[in-house]
Amino acid sequence: MSKTDQPERLWKSMTAERYLEERVNDQLAWYSKKSTSNKNWHFRLQLITLVAATLVPVVSLSFTGSGGRIFAALTGSVAAIAAGVVALYQFRTLWVDYRATAERINYEKFLFLTGSEPYNNPESFSVFVNRIEKTISQENRGWHEMISSSNGDLTGDSTTATIADR
């Protein structure tokens, strides 16, 4: 068998059930998990920022000694760090983008499983794969553009770690 026959053989061995299980359900789980994680980080850090920033004037007015000034300074620093982490990692944007991608994949999945338009023809599996892969590719491209614009050019060793950890 030549190497040119391999892609056709692999393509023919990919059934709708296998694609749903190995690709669609896997991606749905990944996007849902990442969406939830980013949502949780966003809310936790926003709460820390809010509480710490609110404590600064209260502590400043309540404690007049050097201990109060130190505590107020530390509390202000915690608020600034938490706000900086929220801005740097863009948890809200990632939460919303990942949730939207998961919902789009789920929408396409249910249209496909019910044989609804545009999946009500003999080419439905091919159309389904193309639409799912396009959705995933668009999200990946959007993520890369967001990271590139916020952190500059992604080059060097840090690129691999950043992309792998997304």
mmCIF file with all atom_site columns, C-alpha atoms in Angstrom:
data_model
loop_
_atom_site.group_PDB
_atom_site.id
_atom_site.type_symbol
_atom_site.label_atom_id
_atom_site.label_alt_id
_atom_site.label_comp_id
_atom_site.label_asym_id
_atom_site.label_entity_id
_atom_site.label_seq_id
_atom_site.pdbx_PDB_ins_code
_atom_site.Cartn_x
_atom_site.Cartn_y
_atom_site.Cartn_z
_atom_site.occupancy
_atom_site.B_iso_or_equiv
_atom_site.pdbx_formal_charge
_atom_site.auth_seq_id
_atom_site.auth_comp_id
_atom_site.auth_asym_id
_atom_site.auth_atom_id
_atom_site.pdbx_PDB_model_num
ATOM 1   C CA . MET A 1 1   ? 0.000   0.000  0.000  1.00 0.00 ? 1   MET A CA 1
ATOM 2   C CA . SER A 1 2   ? 1.412   3.396  -0.944 1.00 0.00 ? 2   SER A CA 1
ATOM 3   C CA . LYS A 1 3   ? 1.508   6.412  1.319  1.00 0.00 ? 3   LYS A CA 1
ATOM 4   C CA . THR A 1 4   ? -1.113  8.132  -0.829 1.00 0.00 ? 4   THR A CA 1
ATOM 5   C CA . ASP A 1 5   ? -3.593  5.354  0.025  1.00 0.00 ? 5   ASP A CA 1
ATOM 6   C CA . GLN A 1 6   ? -3.188  5.893  3.777  1.00 0.00 ? 6   GLN A CA 1
ATOM 7   C CA . PRO A 1 7   ? -5.227  9.117  4.122  1.00 0.00 ? 7   PRO A CA 1
ATOM 8   C CA . GLU A 1 8   ? -8.139  7.564  2.217  1.00 0.00 ? 8   GLU A CA 1
ATOM 9   C CA . ARG A 1 9   ? -7.974  4.425  4.354  1.00 0.00 ? 9   ARG A CA 1
ATOM 10  C CA . LEU A 1 10  ? -7.857  6.490  7.539  1.00 0.00 ? 10  LEU A CA 1
ATOM 11  C CA . TRP A 1 11  ? -10.708 8.691  6.352  1.00 0.00 ? 11  TRP A CA 1
ATOM 12  C CA . LYS A 1 12  ? -12.882 5.675  5.597  1.00 0.00 ? 12  LYS A CA 1
ATOM 13  C CA . SER A 1 13  ? -12.178 4.187  9.035  1.00 0.00 ? 13  SER A CA 1
ATOM 14  C CA . MET A 1 14  ? -13.437 7.328  10.813 1.00 0.00 ? 14  MET A CA 1
ATOM 15  C CA . THR A 1 15  ? -17.085 6.708  11.546 1.00 0.00 ? 15  THR A CA 1
ATOM 16  C CA . ALA A 1 16  ? -19.519 9.306  12.810 1.00 0.00 ? 16  ALA A CA 1
ATOM 17  C CA . GLU A 1 17  ? -19.695 7.504  16.157 1.00 0.00 ? 17  GLU A CA 1
ATOM 18  C CA . ARG A 1 18  ? -15.928 7.439  16.486 1.00 0.00 ? 18  ARG A CA 1
ATOM 19  C CA . TYR A 1 19  ? -15.605 11.110 15.501 1.00 0.00 ? 19  TYR A CA 1
ATOM 20  C CA . LEU A 1 20  ? -18.310 12.089 17.981 1.00 0.00 ? 20  LEU A CA 1
ATOM 21  C CA . GLU A 1 21  ? -16.627 10.176 20.787 1.00 0.00 ? 21  GLU A CA 1
ATOM 22  C CA . GLU A 1 22  ? -12.966 10.914 20.076 1.00 0.00 ? 22  GLU A CA 1
ATOM 23  C CA . ARG A 1 23  ? -13.196 14.474 18.825 1.00 0.00 ? 23  ARG A CA 1
ATOM 24  C CA . VAL A 1 24  ? -16.526 16.183 19.468 1.00 0.00 ? 24  VAL A CA 1
ATOM 25  C CA . ASN A 1 25  ? -17.205 14.915 22.990 1.00 0.00 ? 25  ASN A CA 1
ATOM 26  C CA . ASP A 1 26  ? -13.545 15.353 23.907 1.00 0.00 ? 26  ASP A CA 1
ATOM 27  C CA . GLN A 1 27  ? -13.553 18.969 22.711 1.00 0.00 ? 27  GLN A CA 1
ATOM 28  C CA . LEU A 1 28  ? -16.881 19.657 24.427 1.00 0.00 ? 28  LEU A CA 1
ATOM 29  C CA . ALA A 1 29  ? -15.464 18.409 27.710 1.00 0.00 ? 29  ALA A CA 1
ATOM 30  C CA . TRP A 1 30  ? -12.275 20.438 27.267 1.00 0.00 ? 30  TRP A CA 1
ATOM 31  C CA . TYR A 1 31  ? -14.053 23.706 26.420 1.00 0.00 ? 31  TYR A CA 1
ATOM 32  C CA . SER A 1 32  ? -16.584 23.238 29.225 1.00 0.00 ? 32  SER A CA 1
ATOM 33  C CA . LYS A 1 33  ? -13.851 22.521 31.772 1.00 0.00 ? 33  LYS A CA 1
ATOM 34  C CA . LYS A 1 34  ? -11.738 25.487 30.655 1.00 0.00 ? 34  LYS A CA 1
ATOM 35  C CA . SER A 1 35  ? -14.770 27.778 30.592 1.00 0.00 ? 35  SER A CA 1
ATOM 36  C CA . THR A 1 36  ? -15.689 26.830 34.154 1.00 0.00 ? 36  THR A CA 1
ATOM 37  C CA . SER A 1 37  ? -12.101 27.178 35.357 1.00 0.00 ? 37  SER A CA 1
ATOM 38  C CA . ASN A 1 38  ? -11.708 30.640 33.816 1.00 0.00 ? 38  ASN A CA 1
ATOM 39  C CA . LYS A 1 39  ? -15.088 31.727 35.208 1.00 0.00 ? 39  LYS A CA 1
ATOM 40  C CA . ASN A 1 40  ? -14.086 30.600 38.700 1.00 0.00 ? 40  ASN A CA 1
ATOM 41  C CA . TRP A 1 41  ? -10.709 32.358 38.514 1.00 0.00 ? 41  TRP A CA 1
ATOM 42  C CA . HIS A 1 42  ? -12.368 35.528 37.236 1.00 0.00 ? 42  HIS A CA 1
ATOM 43  C CA . PHE A 1 43  ? -14.879 35.676 40.083 1.00 0.00 ? 43  PHE A CA 1
ATOM 44  C CA . ARG A 1 44  ? -12.395 34.715 42.792 1.00 0.00 ? 44  ARG A CA 1
ATOM 45  C CA . LEU A 1 45  ? -9.875  37.348 41.774 1.00 0.00 ? 45  LEU A CA 1
ATOM 46  C CA . GLN A 1 46  ? -12.544 40.002 41.280 1.00 0.00 ? 46  GLN A CA 1
ATOM 47  C CA . LEU A 1 47  ? -13.828 39.269 44.791 1.00 0.00 ? 47  LEU A CA 1
ATOM 48  C CA . ILE A 1 48  ? -10.310 39.497 46.233 1.00 0.00 ? 48  ILE A CA 1
ATOM 49  C CA . THR A 1 49  ? -9.801  42.810 44.422 1.00 0.00 ? 49  THR A CA 1
ATOM 50  C CA . LEU A 1 50  ? -13.097 44.192 45.698 1.00 0.00 ? 50  LEU A CA 1
ATOM 51  C CA . VAL A 1 51  ? -12.581 43.125 49.306 1.00 0.00 ? 51  VAL A CA 1
ATOM 52  C CA . ALA A 1 52  ? -8.930  44.202 49.472 1.00 0.00 ? 52  ALA A CA 1
ATOM 53  C CA . ALA A 1 53  ? -9.597  47.583 47.841 1.00 0.00 ? 53  ALA A CA 1
ATOM 54  C CA . THR A 1 54  ? -12.515 48.195 50.197 1.00 0.00 ? 54  THR A CA 1
ATOM 55  C CA . LEU A 1 55  ? -10.400 47.326 53.244 1.00 0.00 ? 55  LEU A CA 1
ATOM 56  C CA . VAL A 1 56  ? -7.680  49.895 52.489 1.00 0.00 ? 56  VAL A CA 1
ATOM 57  C CA . PRO A 1 57  ? -9.611  53.011 53.643 1.00 0.00 ? 57  PRO A CA 1
ATOM 58  C CA . VAL A 1 58  ? -11.251 51.128 56.521 1.00 0.00 ? 58  VAL A CA 1
ATOM 59  C CA . VAL A 1 59  ? -7.884  49.951 57.842 1.00 0.00 ? 59  VAL A CA 1
ATOM 60  C CA . SER A 1 60  ? -6.316  53.379 57.256 1.00 0.00 ? 60  SER A CA 1
ATOM 61  C CA . LEU A 1 61  ? -9.007  55.100 59.315 1.00 0.00 ? 61  LEU A CA 1
ATOM 62  C CA . SER A 1 62  ? -9.281  52.423 62.002 1.00 0.00 ? 62  SER A CA 1
ATOM 63  C CA . PHE A 1 63  ? -5.611  51.894 62.824 1.00 0.00 ? 63  PHE A CA 1
ATOM 64  C CA . THR A 1 64  ? -3.391  54.938 63.189 1.00 0.00 ? 64  THR A CA 1
ATOM 65  C CA . GLY A 1 65  ? -0.145  53.212 64.148 1.00 0.00 ? 65  GLY A CA 1
ATOM 66  C CA . SER A 1 66  ? 2.575   51.894 61.869 1.00 0.00 ? 66  SER A CA 1
ATOM 67  C CA . GLY A 1 67  ? 0.961   48.433 61.929 1.00 0.00 ? 67  GLY A CA 1
ATOM 68  C CA . GLY A 1 68  ? -2.200  49.873 60.412 1.00 0.00 ? 68  GLY A CA 1
ATOM 69  C CA . ARG A 1 69  ? -0.236  51.654 57.685 1.00 0.00 ? 69  ARG A CA 1
ATOM 70  C CA . ILE A 1 70  ? 1.666   48.471 56.869 1.00 0.00 ? 70  ILE A CA 1
ATOM 71  C CA . PHE A 1 71  ? -1.538  46.421 56.787 1.00 0.00 ? 71  PHE A CA 1
ATOM 72  C CA . ALA A 1 72  ? -3.236  49.031 54.565 1.00 0.00 ? 72  ALA A CA 1
ATOM 73  C CA . ALA A 1 73  ? -0.251  49.014 52.198 1.00 0.00 ? 73  ALA A CA 1
ATOM 74  C CA . LEU A 1 74  ? -0.235  45.217 52.021 1.00 0.00 ? 74  LEU A CA 1
ATOM 75  C CA . THR A 1 75  ? -3.985  45.117 51.464 1.00 0.00 ? 75  THR A CA 1
ATOM 76  C CA . GLY A 1 76  ? -3.649  47.657 48.657 1.00 0.00 ? 76  GLY A CA 1
ATOM 77  C CA . SER A 1 77  ? -0.883  45.565 47.133 1.00 0.00 ? 77  SER A CA 1
ATOM 78  C CA . VAL A 1 78  ? -3.068  42.458 47.222 1.00 0.00 ? 78  VAL A CA 1
ATOM 79  C CA . ALA A 1 79  ? -5.838  44.395 45.447 1.00 0.00 ? 79  ALA A CA 1
ATOM 80  C CA . ALA A 1 80  ? -3.414  45.636 42.789 1.00 0.00 ? 80  ALA A CA 1
ATOM 81  C CA . ILE A 1 81  ? -1.911  42.193 42.227 1.00 0.00 ? 81  ILE A CA 1
ATOM 82  C CA . ALA A 1 82  ? -5.324  40.525 41.936 1.00 0.00 ? 82  ALA A CA 1
ATOM 83  C CA . ALA A 1 83  ? -6.506  43.201 39.476 1.00 0.00 ? 83  ALA A CA 1
ATOM 84  C CA . GLY A 1 84  ? -3.295  42.801 37.482 1.00 0.00 ? 84  GLY A CA 1
ATOM 85  C CA . VAL A 1 85  ? -3.687  39.027 37.266 1.00 0.00 ? 85  VAL A CA 1
ATOM 86  C CA . VAL A 1 86  ? -7.288  39.443 36.044 1.00 0.00 ? 86  VAL A CA 1
ATOM 87  C CA . ALA A 1 87  ? -6.134  41.873 33.352 1.00 0.00 ? 87  ALA A CA 1
ATOM 88  C CA . LEU A 1 88  ? -3.094  39.827 32.355 1.00 0.00 ? 88  LEU A CA 1
ATOM 89  C CA . TYR A 1 89  ? -4.756  36.435 32.036 1.00 0.00 ? 89  TYR A CA 1
ATOM 90  C CA . GLN A 1 90  ? -8.077  37.747 30.683 1.00 0.00 ? 90  GLN A CA 1
ATOM 91  C CA . PHE A 1 91  ? -10.107 35.143 32.541 1.00 0.00 ? 91  PHE A CA 1
ATOM 92  C CA . ARG A 1 92  ? -13.465 36.720 31.626 1.00 0.00 ? 92  ARG A CA 1
ATOM 93  C CA . THR A 1 93  ? -12.695 36.798 27.900 1.00 0.00 ? 93  THR A CA 1
ATOM 94  C CA . LEU A 1 94  ? -11.500 33.191 27.916 1.00 0.00 ? 94  LEU A CA 1
ATOM 95  C CA . TRP A 1 95  ? -14.501 32.084 29.979 1.00 0.00 ? 95  TRP A CA 1
ATOM 96  C CA . VAL A 1 96  ? -16.951 33.645 27.500 1.00 0.00 ? 96  VAL A CA 1
ATOM 97  C CA . ASP A 1 97  ? -15.040 32.482 24.397 1.00 0.00 ? 97  ASP A CA 1
ATOM 98  C CA . TYR A 1 98  ? -14.688 28.902 25.628 1.00 0.00 ? 98  TYR A CA 1
ATOM 99  C CA . ARG A 1 99  ? -18.346 28.764 26.666 1.00 0.00 ? 99  ARG A CA 1
ATOM 100 C CA . ALA A 1 100 ? -19.444 30.129 23.262 1.00 0.00 ? 100 ALA A CA 1
ATOM 101 C CA . THR A 1 101 ? -17.290 27.552 21.466 1.00 0.00 ? 101 THR A CA 1
ATOM 102 C CA . ALA A 1 102 ? -18.676 24.709 23.592 1.00 0.00 ? 102 ALA A CA 1
ATOM 103 C CA . GLU A 1 103 ? -22.228 25.863 22.900 1.00 0.00 ? 103 GLU A CA 1
ATOM 104 C CA . ARG A 1 104 ? -21.544 26.115 19.152 1.00 0.00 ? 104 ARG A CA 1
ATOM 105 C CA . ILE A 1 105 ? -20.090 22.582 19.084 1.00 0.00 ? 105 ILE A CA 1
ATOM 106 C CA . ASN A 1 106 ? -23.045 21.277 21.102 1.00 0.00 ? 106 ASN A CA 1
ATOM 107 C CA . TYR A 1 107 ? -25.482 23.024 18.746 1.00 0.00 ? 107 TYR A CA 1
ATOM 108 C CA . GLU A 1 108 ? -23.857 21.405 15.699 1.00 0.00 ? 108 GLU A CA 1
ATOM 109 C CA . LYS A 1 109 ? -23.764 18.038 17.466 1.00 0.00 ? 109 LYS A CA 1
ATOM 110 C CA . PHE A 1 110 ? -27.502 18.064 18.140 1.00 0.00 ? 110 PHE A CA 1
ATOM 111 C CA . LEU A 1 111 ? -28.336 19.221 14.619 1.00 0.00 ? 111 LEU A CA 1
ATOM 112 C CA . PHE A 1 112 ? -26.230 16.332 13.306 1.00 0.00 ? 112 PHE A CA 1
ATOM 113 C CA . LEU A 1 113 ? -27.684 13.724 15.681 1.00 0.00 ? 113 LEU A CA 1
ATOM 114 C CA . THR A 1 114 ? -31.248 14.713 14.781 1.00 0.00 ? 114 THR A CA 1
ATOM 115 C CA . GLY A 1 115 ? -30.573 14.900 11.045 1.00 0.00 ? 115 GLY A CA 1
ATOM 116 C CA . SER A 1 116 ? -31.658 18.527 10.962 1.00 0.00 ? 116 SER A CA 1
ATOM 117 C CA . GLU A 1 117 ? -30.612 21.064 8.325  1.00 0.00 ? 117 GLU A CA 1
ATOM 118 C CA . PRO A 1 118 ? -27.791 21.103 7.096  1.00 0.00 ? 118 PRO A CA 1
ATOM 119 C CA . TYR A 1 119 ? -27.272 17.472 8.132  1.00 0.00 ? 119 TYR A CA 1
ATOM 120 C CA . ASN A 1 120 ? -30.231 15.951 6.324  1.00 0.00 ? 120 ASN A CA 1
ATOM 121 C CA . ASN A 1 121 ? -28.362 14.684 3.250  1.00 0.00 ? 121 ASN A CA 1
ATOM 122 C CA . PRO A 1 122 ? -25.905 11.916 2.316  1.00 0.00 ? 122 PRO A CA 1
ATOM 123 C CA . GLU A 1 123 ? -22.904 14.232 2.849  1.00 0.00 ? 123 GLU A CA 1
ATOM 124 C CA . SER A 1 124 ? -23.965 15.136 6.393  1.00 0.00 ? 124 SER A CA 1
ATOM 125 C CA . PHE A 1 125 ? -20.961 13.575 8.143  1.00 0.00 ? 125 PHE A CA 1
ATOM 126 C CA . SER A 1 126 ? -18.486 15.453 5.965  1.00 0.00 ? 126 SER A CA 1
ATOM 127 C CA . VAL A 1 127 ? -20.379 18.722 6.473  1.00 0.00 ? 127 VAL A CA 1
ATOM 128 C CA . PHE A 1 128 ? -20.483 18.063 10.228 1.00 0.00 ? 128 PHE A CA 1
ATOM 129 C CA . VAL A 1 129 ? -16.736 17.429 10.457 1.00 0.00 ? 129 VAL A CA 1
ATOM 130 C CA . ASN A 1 130 ? -15.983 20.563 8.436  1.00 0.00 ? 130 ASN A CA 1
ATOM 131 C CA . ARG A 1 131 ? -18.195 22.751 10.621 1.00 0.00 ? 131 ARG A CA 1
ATOM 132 C CA . ILE A 1 132 ? -16.841 21.337 13.895 1.00 0.00 ? 132 ILE A CA 1
ATOM 133 C CA . GLU A 1 133 ? -13.223 21.689 12.779 1.00 0.00 ? 133 GLU A CA 1
ATOM 134 C CA . LYS A 1 134 ? -13.909 25.225 11.529 1.00 0.00 ? 134 LYS A CA 1
ATOM 135 C CA . THR A 1 135 ? -15.395 26.164 14.920 1.00 0.00 ? 135 THR A CA 1
ATOM 136 C CA . ILE A 1 136 ? -12.374 24.779 16.781 1.00 0.00 ? 136 ILE A CA 1
ATOM 137 C CA . SER A 1 137 ? -9.953  26.402 14.346 1.00 0.00 ? 137 SER A CA 1
ATOM 138 C CA . GLN A 1 138 ? -11.647 29.804 14.674 1.00 0.00 ? 138 GLN A CA 1
ATOM 139 C CA . GLU A 1 139 ? -11.461 29.651 18.456 1.00 0.00 ? 139 GLU A CA 1
ATOM 140 C CA . ASN A 1 140 ? -7.788  28.646 18.311 1.00 0.00 ? 140 ASN A CA 1
ATOM 141 C CA . ARG A 1 141 ? -7.031  31.496 15.920 1.00 0.00 ? 141 ARG A CA 1
ATOM 142 C CA . GLY A 1 142 ? -8.934  33.964 18.104 1.00 0.00 ? 142 GLY A CA 1
ATOM 143 C CA . TRP A 1 143 ? -7.063  32.786 21.191 1.00 0.00 ? 143 TRP A CA 1
ATOM 144 C CA . HIS A 1 144 ? -3.711  33.128 19.443 1.00 0.00 ? 144 HIS A CA 1
ATOM 145 C CA . GLU A 1 145 ? -4.573  36.649 18.237 1.00 0.00 ? 145 GLU A CA 1
ATOM 146 C CA . MET A 1 146 ? -5.664  37.658 21.739 1.00 0.00 ? 146 MET A CA 1
ATOM 147 C CA . ILE A 1 147 ? -2.452  36.338 23.300 1.00 0.00 ? 147 ILE A CA 1
ATOM 148 C CA . SER A 1 148 ? -0.277  37.838 20.566 1.00 0.00 ? 148 SER A CA 1
ATOM 149 C CA . SER A 1 149 ? -1.852  41.269 20.935 1.00 0.00 ? 149 SER A CA 1
ATOM 150 C CA . SER A 1 150 ? -1.649  41.269 24.736 1.00 0.00 ? 150 SER A CA 1
ATOM 151 C CA . ASN A 1 151 ? 1.823   39.748 25.167 1.00 0.00 ? 151 ASN A CA 1
ATOM 152 C CA . GLY A 1 152 ? 3.583   40.772 21.977 1.00 0.00 ? 152 GLY A CA 1
ATOM 153 C CA . ASP A 1 153 ? 5.082   38.284 19.566 1.00 0.00 ? 153 ASP A CA 1
ATOM 154 C CA . LEU A 1 154 ? 4.982   34.681 20.793 1.00 0.00 ? 154 LEU A CA 1
ATOM 155 C CA . THR A 1 155 ? 8.533   33.472 20.205 1.00 0.00 ? 155 THR A CA 1
ATOM 156 C CA . GLY A 1 156 ? 11.120  31.466 22.058 1.00 0.00 ? 156 GLY A CA 1
ATOM 157 C CA . ASP A 1 157 ? 10.675  28.860 24.761 1.00 0.00 ? 157 ASP A CA 1
ATOM 158 C CA . SER A 1 158 ? 7.831   30.698 26.479 1.00 0.00 ? 158 SER A CA 1
ATOM 159 C CA . THR A 1 159 ? 5.624   30.180 23.401 1.00 0.00 ? 159 THR A CA 1
ATOM 160 C CA . THR A 1 160 ? 5.442   26.442 23.830 1.00 0.00 ? 160 THR A CA 1
ATOM 161 C CA . ALA A 1 161 ? 4.612   26.657 27.502 1.00 0.00 ? 161 ALA A CA 1
ATOM 162 C CA . THR A 1 162 ? 2.011   29.391 26.970 1.00 0.00 ? 162 THR A CA 1
ATOM 163 C CA . ILE A 1 163 ? 0.204   27.606 24.164 1.00 0.00 ? 163 ILE A CA 1
ATOM 164 C CA . ALA A 1 164 ? 0.355   24.217 25.888 1.00 0.00 ? 164 ALA A CA 1
ATOM 165 C CA . ASP A 1 165 ? -1.039  25.647 29.122 1.00 0.00 ? 165 ASP A CA 1
ATOM 166 C CA . ARG A 1 166 ? -3.917  27.547 27.586 1.00 0.00 ? 166 ARG A CA 1
#
